[in-house]
Amino acid sequence: MARVLRVSGPLDFAAIRAEFDVPEEFPADVLAEADRVAADPPLPEHDATDLPLVTLDPPGARDLDQAVHLARRDGGYRVSYAIADVGAFVPLGSAIDAEARRRGQTVYCPDGRTPLHPPQLSEGAASLLPGQLRPAALWTIDLDDRGEVTAVDLRRARVRSRAQLDYESAGADLPAELALLPEIGRLLQARARDRGAIELGTPSQEVEPGPDGGWTVVFRGQSDVEGWNAQISLLTGRCAARLMLDGGVGILRTLPSPDPGAVQALRRLAPGLGVDWPDGAGPGDVVATLDPAQPRHAAFLDAATSLLRGAGYTAFDGEPPAEPGHGGVGGPYAHVTAPLRRLVDRFGTEVCLALAAGEQPSAELRAALPELPALMAASERRTRAVERAVVDLVEATLLADRVGEVFDAVVLDAEEERSTVVLTDLAVQARCEGRLTPGHVVRVRLTEADPATRTVRFAPA
């Protein structure tokens, strides 16, 4: 079925960024400092330029955080994962550091990105661009033949990526450096299910440039290559969390384990949506068998998001947190693999580099950790609000002259007086009056589509 929605002509995404106070221009002192450090990049002594690393990102990306190489070894595998060494360019207390704390993370909009760091770093001197000598935090992770970690090494190194790949081209023909990605990725996915991880994999709404200068809204799911590549990042984050917990200092990405009552409620919902839940299976096992393209499965996956609420960051120094785990990952986990785009990753990487070297993080670094949860929470709220507003604007603009028309839709969830529906022929998800039955295909009438308020509403037809 067609799931694409197109809008011709310009839309004012800049107004959305202004509404949610997204910082746009960098202060002059930040840009001057970035120019200075970019002109003379610090290069570590350890030379790993012989390692044939490649990057794997969405098409057109310039802020390249990670480069990877996968190899077979006796009894298992070796994962080499180079992470852009942003800490080498951004000293604590610097003007760039202060501005990054204000921003929190890169904000992506259809008409461009608002970066966490000045472009001369995020898309230049610090980015792992192909053919360029770069400083990196190089993780070397050995796995056994089941995908379990047997050894971890982390150190600063100079690296040179061999090629910049995107998900679409790599999926068609994986190069030698990534030939083991399907094998290792599937093993890591299997181990995640063993740990009780819950990976929903539900499609997300995204706005993209259209062929006529307008905009396109699509429901985009995760390809196999994206899923396997994500497992390499999750593996590294789990190793980082282990380093932090063993060292008694760090900042974890935490998510409470699913509430037993929520699991039971989801289990009761399963039969009505045609979802098989075998005895002894956990929610992650059930979710892994579902197809989001099937309406009833989509409704079940939407309901399963109730199991993954309460994500945040937990800093600690001394006594480990009482609940260090991440319910979605199935164990302790830390964000360290996207420092160009997310503030907390630079701090987590610096903690891990110190601990891996048998040292303690500096007092200045330790003092910064308790500030990060609030900074990241604020930036995540802002980013989610911008992303939702962008999609709402495009939806409302497309449908503005179609009020009164009737559409086929799938019911995702229902409350007392309203439901959420997704249209079957357009990438639109919106509220609908009345309590409908999740998983059912229904006819709905468009009652409101207002670009000024970015509002779309339906009623049962």
XYZ file of C-alpha atoms in Angstrom:
461
model
C 0.000 0.000 0.000
C 1.172 3.581 -0.560
C 2.398 5.105 2.680
C 3.871 8.357 1.340
C 2.522 11.866 1.867
C 3.849 14.754 -0.238
C 3.590 18.509 0.210
C 4.748 20.924 -2.495
C 6.198 24.342 -1.757
C 8.117 25.856 1.171
C 7.302 25.249 4.806
C 8.662 27.285 7.706
C 10.651 24.825 9.783
C 12.783 27.690 11.101
C 9.710 28.999 12.918
C 9.375 25.645 14.687
C 12.994 25.775 15.800
C 12.460 29.299 17.093
C 9.285 28.269 18.910
C 11.167 25.597 20.844
C 14.302 27.714 21.429
C 16.663 25.592 19.361
C 20.029 27.407 19.357
C 20.940 28.247 15.756
C 24.073 30.389 15.379
C 27.228 29.651 17.340
C 28.735 32.518 19.357
C 31.843 34.120 17.875
C 34.166 32.880 20.627
C 32.966 29.294 20.072
C 33.612 29.501 16.329
C 37.042 31.042 16.897
C 37.970 28.300 19.342
C 36.738 25.646 16.913
C 38.845 27.150 14.127
C 41.929 26.961 16.342
C 41.537 23.328 17.379
C 40.455 22.221 13.896
C 43.613 23.705 12.392
C 45.856 21.552 14.571
C 44.058 18.288 15.430
C 45.603 16.365 18.331
C 46.743 12.912 17.188
C 47.395 10.068 19.661
C 50.641 8.108 19.588
C 48.971 4.750 18.985
C 48.767 4.240 15.224
C 45.820 2.137 14.010
C 45.736 3.464 10.461
C 46.388 -0.050 9.129
C 42.952 -1.110 10.396
C 40.558 -1.074 7.400
C 37.693 0.777 9.050
C 34.569 1.973 7.220
C 31.667 4.165 8.284
C 28.009 3.218 7.863
C 25.425 6.013 8.117
C 22.333 7.457 6.427
C 23.007 8.818 2.913
C 24.616 12.253 2.869
C 25.729 12.248 6.516
C 28.803 14.340 7.333
C 28.892 14.027 11.141
C 30.425 10.548 11.194
C 30.789 9.284 14.771
C 31.721 5.629 14.221
C 33.891 3.510 11.961
C 33.894 -0.284 12.172
C 35.846 -3.342 11.097
C 34.748 -6.931 11.755
C 37.046 -9.967 11.666
C 36.898 -13.645 12.465
C 39.305 -14.977 15.074
C 39.931 -18.346 16.687
C 36.756 -19.293 18.521
C 34.848 -16.140 17.638
C 35.076 -12.605 16.329
C 36.846 -9.282 16.811
C 34.890 -6.025 16.610
C 37.006 -2.906 16.092
C 34.937 0.208 16.655
C 36.480 3.666 16.344
C 34.509 6.527 17.893
C 35.240 10.151 16.996
C 37.439 11.558 19.768
C 35.470 14.715 20.456
C 37.085 15.075 23.866
C 40.428 15.705 22.150
C 38.934 18.826 20.539
C 36.677 20.013 23.378
C 38.459 20.505 26.713
C 36.301 20.739 29.800
C 35.600 24.363 30.626
C 36.191 25.575 27.077
C 33.786 27.806 25.154
C 32.831 24.861 22.909
C 32.117 22.740 25.982
C 29.832 25.397 27.472
C 27.932 25.797 24.194
C 27.556 22.017 23.806
C 26.066 21.805 27.291
C 23.550 24.488 26.271
C 22.559 22.542 23.158
C 22.610 18.949 24.455
C 22.318 17.237 21.080
C 22.091 17.803 17.360
C 18.568 18.648 16.193
C 17.621 17.314 12.764
C 14.994 19.022 10.598
C 14.065 18.424 6.958
C 15.870 21.607 5.869
C 19.098 20.806 7.724
C 20.645 20.046 11.079
C 21.368 22.283 14.038
C 24.611 20.722 15.259
C 25.828 20.126 18.764
C 29.314 21.307 17.788
C 30.493 23.862 15.212
C 30.500 22.377 11.690
C 34.264 22.736 11.319
C 34.450 20.036 14.001
C 31.247 17.999 13.631
C 31.469 17.811 9.835
C 35.193 18.434 9.529
C 38.192 17.891 11.764
C 36.510 15.549 14.290
C 34.328 13.597 11.853
C 35.614 10.198 10.683
C 35.496 11.184 7.025
C 37.021 8.738 4.538
C 40.711 9.037 3.782
C 41.369 11.491 6.615
C 43.720 10.956 9.556
C 41.632 11.340 12.700
C 41.909 10.876 16.472
C 39.520 8.249 17.821
C 38.588 6.257 20.891
C 39.244 2.753 19.556
C 37.262 -0.088 21.113
C 38.497 -3.626 20.433
C 35.912 -6.149 21.569
C 36.445 -9.888 21.265
C 33.436 -12.209 21.129
C 33.134 -15.956 21.364
C 31.210 -17.987 18.807
C 27.921 -17.230 20.585
C 28.444 -13.474 20.585
C 29.413 -13.184 24.249
C 32.158 -10.706 25.210
C 35.489 -12.309 26.141
C 37.851 -9.292 26.137
C 37.676 -5.497 25.798
C 40.402 -2.976 25.025
C 39.945 0.785 24.753
C 42.559 3.396 23.913
C 43.072 6.593 21.997
C 44.373 5.962 18.498
C 44.900 7.632 15.160
C 42.717 6.039 12.490
C 41.825 6.492 8.829
C 38.468 5.351 7.488
C 38.682 3.598 4.128
C 35.182 4.369 2.872
C 31.912 6.091 3.715
C 28.997 3.701 3.203
C 25.272 4.260 3.522
C 22.638 1.766 4.621
C 21.057 1.384 1.208
C 24.234 0.717 -0.776
C 25.797 -1.429 1.952
C 22.646 -3.505 2.217
C 22.905 -4.390 -1.461
C 26.565 -5.392 -1.315
C 28.426 -5.511 1.997
C 32.179 -4.862 1.589
C 34.801 -7.201 3.023
C 35.211 -5.016 6.125
C 31.536 -5.642 6.977
C 31.026 -9.100 5.500
C 30.495 -10.544 8.997
C 27.887 -7.954 9.971
C 24.872 -10.222 9.324
C 26.475 -13.120 11.217
C 27.583 -11.069 14.207
C 24.438 -8.927 14.171
C 22.143 -11.951 14.356
C 24.211 -13.465 17.174
C 23.995 -10.229 19.165
C 20.241 -10.054 18.551
C 19.873 -13.618 19.833
C 21.895 -12.816 22.958
C 19.763 -9.709 23.489
C 16.633 -11.856 23.517
C 18.361 -14.187 26.006
C 18.861 -11.168 28.284
C 15.190 -10.215 27.988
C 15.851 -7.159 25.821
C 12.817 -5.571 24.188
C 13.561 -4.120 20.757
C 10.320 -2.859 19.237
C 11.553 -1.841 15.779
C 8.364 0.103 15.028
C 8.403 2.376 11.958
C 8.823 6.088 12.617
C 7.402 9.059 10.754
C 10.080 11.061 8.966
C 9.979 14.137 6.748
C 12.254 14.120 3.716
C 12.846 16.444 0.749
C 10.507 15.649 -2.145
C 11.394 15.536 -5.846
C 9.602 18.838 -6.605
C 11.207 20.969 -3.913
C 8.468 20.105 -1.436
C 8.452 17.594 1.380
C 7.609 13.941 1.802
C 6.424 12.177 4.954
C 7.135 8.466 5.132
C 6.863 5.652 7.624
C 10.380 4.291 7.758
C 11.251 0.985 9.361
C 14.710 -0.258 10.241
C 16.455 -2.321 7.586
C 18.348 -5.471 8.501
C 21.672 -3.690 7.971
C 20.600 -0.830 10.251
C 19.506 -3.326 12.899
C 22.767 -5.267 12.770
C 24.793 -2.056 12.835
C 22.810 -0.871 15.851
C 23.830 -4.075 17.632
C 27.504 -3.068 17.323
C 26.711 0.240 19.006
C 24.669 -1.477 21.724
C 27.499 -3.952 22.302
C 29.934 -1.075 22.819
C 27.535 0.705 25.150
C 27.204 -2.433 27.248
C 30.993 -2.743 27.474
C 31.209 0.909 28.484
C 28.656 0.390 31.249
C 30.619 -2.579 32.539
C 33.799 -0.480 32.681
C 31.973 2.235 34.593
C 30.348 -0.116 37.081
C 33.618 -1.937 37.723
C 35.406 1.409 38.110
C 32.781 2.900 40.410
C 32.145 6.047 38.367
C 30.230 6.988 35.245
C 26.898 7.830 33.713
C 24.498 5.137 32.509
C 21.510 5.218 30.200
C 18.893 3.596 32.398
C 15.376 2.295 31.872
C 13.404 0.409 34.538
C 12.576 -3.199 33.842
C 9.028 -3.648 32.566
C 6.424 -3.523 35.305
C 4.951 -7.020 35.779
C 1.467 -5.542 35.673
C 2.176 -3.909 32.302
C 3.518 -7.215 30.967
C 0.380 -9.039 32.104
C -1.834 -6.366 30.532
C 0.042 -6.750 27.244
C -0.280 -10.537 27.442
C -4.050 -10.191 27.896
C -4.185 -7.973 24.820
C -2.289 -10.461 22.622
C -5.089 -12.941 21.743
C -7.433 -10.202 20.595
C -4.781 -8.916 18.192
C -3.888 -12.368 16.871
C -0.475 -12.387 18.556
C 0.845 -15.710 19.773
C 2.479 -15.553 23.216
C 3.866 -19.010 24.070
C 4.244 -20.093 27.681
C 7.645 -19.112 29.024
C 8.287 -16.482 26.344
C 9.199 -12.972 27.403
C 7.828 -9.846 25.750
C 11.055 -9.412 23.784
C 10.673 -12.896 22.288
C 7.106 -12.115 21.221
C 7.950 -8.701 19.762
C 10.783 -10.198 17.690
C 8.272 -12.333 15.739
C 5.961 -9.491 14.694
C 5.548 -7.658 11.402
C 4.792 -3.925 11.862
C 3.172 -3.861 8.405
C 0.317 -6.021 9.714
C -2.340 -3.810 11.348
C -2.920 -5.965 14.419
C 0.797 -6.428 14.964
C 1.275 -2.660 14.630
C -1.344 -2.092 17.322
C 0.350 -4.625 19.606
C 3.754 -2.972 19.108
C 2.242 0.406 19.887
C 0.834 -1.017 23.119
C 4.230 -2.564 23.921
C 5.762 0.904 24.244
C 4.174 0.913 27.710
C 6.946 -1.479 28.756
C 9.689 1.014 27.878
C 8.884 4.097 29.894
C 11.074 6.046 32.271
C 14.333 6.229 30.322
C 16.921 8.630 31.692
C 20.545 9.039 32.653
C 21.977 8.014 36.011
C 25.313 9.441 37.128
C 27.211 7.808 39.977
C 30.536 8.194 41.740
C 31.270 5.522 44.302
C 28.265 3.379 45.093
C 26.700 2.009 41.868
C 23.053 2.881 41.270
C 20.496 0.541 42.807
C 18.947 -0.068 39.372
C 21.724 0.204 36.773
C 19.960 -1.668 33.978
C 18.217 -0.703 30.779
C 15.055 -2.704 30.156
C 15.222 -2.285 26.392
C 18.818 -3.520 26.205
C 18.494 -6.171 28.870
C 21.315 -5.006 31.137
C 23.511 -2.027 32.033
C 24.187 0.294 29.120
C 25.874 3.655 28.480
C 25.817 6.120 25.613
C 29.343 6.498 24.213
C 29.094 5.971 20.449
C 27.677 9.295 19.169
C 29.763 12.096 20.732
C 29.480 14.390 17.699
C 25.701 14.409 18.059
C 24.966 13.805 21.753
C 26.563 15.603 24.687
C 26.651 12.759 27.218
C 28.704 10.467 24.960
C 31.811 12.647 25.207
C 31.753 12.480 28.988
C 31.063 8.751 29.029
C 33.928 8.128 26.624
C 36.347 10.192 28.727
C 35.375 8.207 31.837
C 35.920 4.922 29.993
C 39.279 6.000 28.535
C 40.562 6.832 32.003
C 39.304 3.604 33.564
C 40.610 1.458 30.697
C 44.054 3.003 31.227
C 43.956 2.056 34.914
C 43.460 5.666 35.975
C 40.738 7.637 37.690
C 38.729 10.284 35.814
C 39.779 13.829 36.631
C 38.032 15.737 39.394
C 36.676 18.174 36.797
C 35.176 15.337 34.770
C 33.651 13.696 37.836
C 32.135 17.013 38.916
C 30.400 17.390 35.548
C 28.650 14.001 35.604
C 25.768 14.912 37.982
C 24.826 17.851 35.722
C 24.334 15.702 32.630
C 20.998 13.951 33.366
C 19.112 17.252 33.563
C 20.891 18.684 30.514
C 20.105 15.613 28.433
C 16.491 15.428 29.628
C 15.913 19.041 28.580
C 17.495 18.548 25.160
C 15.534 15.329 24.562
C 12.246 17.080 25.368
C 13.100 19.867 22.949
C 14.173 17.479 20.201
C 11.023 15.349 20.512
C 8.859 18.472 20.425
C 10.578 19.758 17.274
C 10.316 16.384 15.509
C 6.624 16.044 16.345
C 5.870 19.626 15.291
C 7.621 19.128 11.943
C 5.544 16.044 11.133
C 2.340 17.683 12.377
C 2.946 20.724 10.156
C 3.459 18.638 7.020
C 0.442 16.445 7.777
C -1.839 19.407 8.397
C -0.617 21.228 5.289
C -1.229 18.251 3.033
C -4.704 17.578 4.407
C -5.865 21.194 4.752
C -8.051 21.045 1.620
C -9.370 17.538 2.286
C -11.509 18.130 5.375
C -14.652 16.018 5.110
C -13.024 13.203 3.127
C -13.170 9.610 4.362
C -10.057 7.422 4.727
C -9.231 3.847 5.702
C -7.212 3.644 8.921
C -5.821 1.208 11.471
C -6.542 1.790 15.150
C -3.334 1.801 17.200
C -4.649 2.551 20.671
C -7.763 3.723 22.463
C -8.621 5.722 25.568
C -12.011 6.571 27.053
C -13.066 9.217 24.525
C -10.440 9.126 21.781
C -8.202 6.805 19.831
C -5.062 6.999 17.734
C -5.300 5.935 14.109
C -2.836 5.630 11.244
C -4.117 5.983 7.690
C -3.493 2.990 5.459
C -2.766 5.004 2.291
C -0.929 8.016 3.708
C 1.809 8.396 6.313
C -0.517 10.139 8.756
C -1.017 9.259 12.411
C -3.511 11.322 14.380
C -6.235 11.423 17.010
C -9.747 10.180 16.278
C -12.857 10.817 18.336
C -14.349 7.891 20.242
C -13.048 4.691 21.731
C -12.237 2.311 18.867
C -10.835 -1.224 18.935
C -7.027 -1.473 18.584
C -5.926 -3.463 15.556
C -9.165 -2.951 13.630
C -9.324 -1.357 10.189
C -11.910 1.440 10.256
C -13.261 4.254 8.114
C -12.584 7.725 9.490
C -13.607 11.200 8.361
C -11.163 14.122 8.482
C -12.747 16.796 10.686
C -9.834 19.212 11.120
C -6.535 19.957 9.365
C -5.090 23.313 10.419
C -1.474 24.168 9.475
C -1.531 27.212 11.768
C -2.023 25.038 14.852
C -0.480 21.909 13.271
C -3.651 19.995 14.180
C -5.156 16.964 12.426
C -8.276 15.258 13.799
C -10.590 12.483 12.618
C -13.969 11.049 13.603
C -15.494 7.650 12.818
C -17.156 7.775 9.389
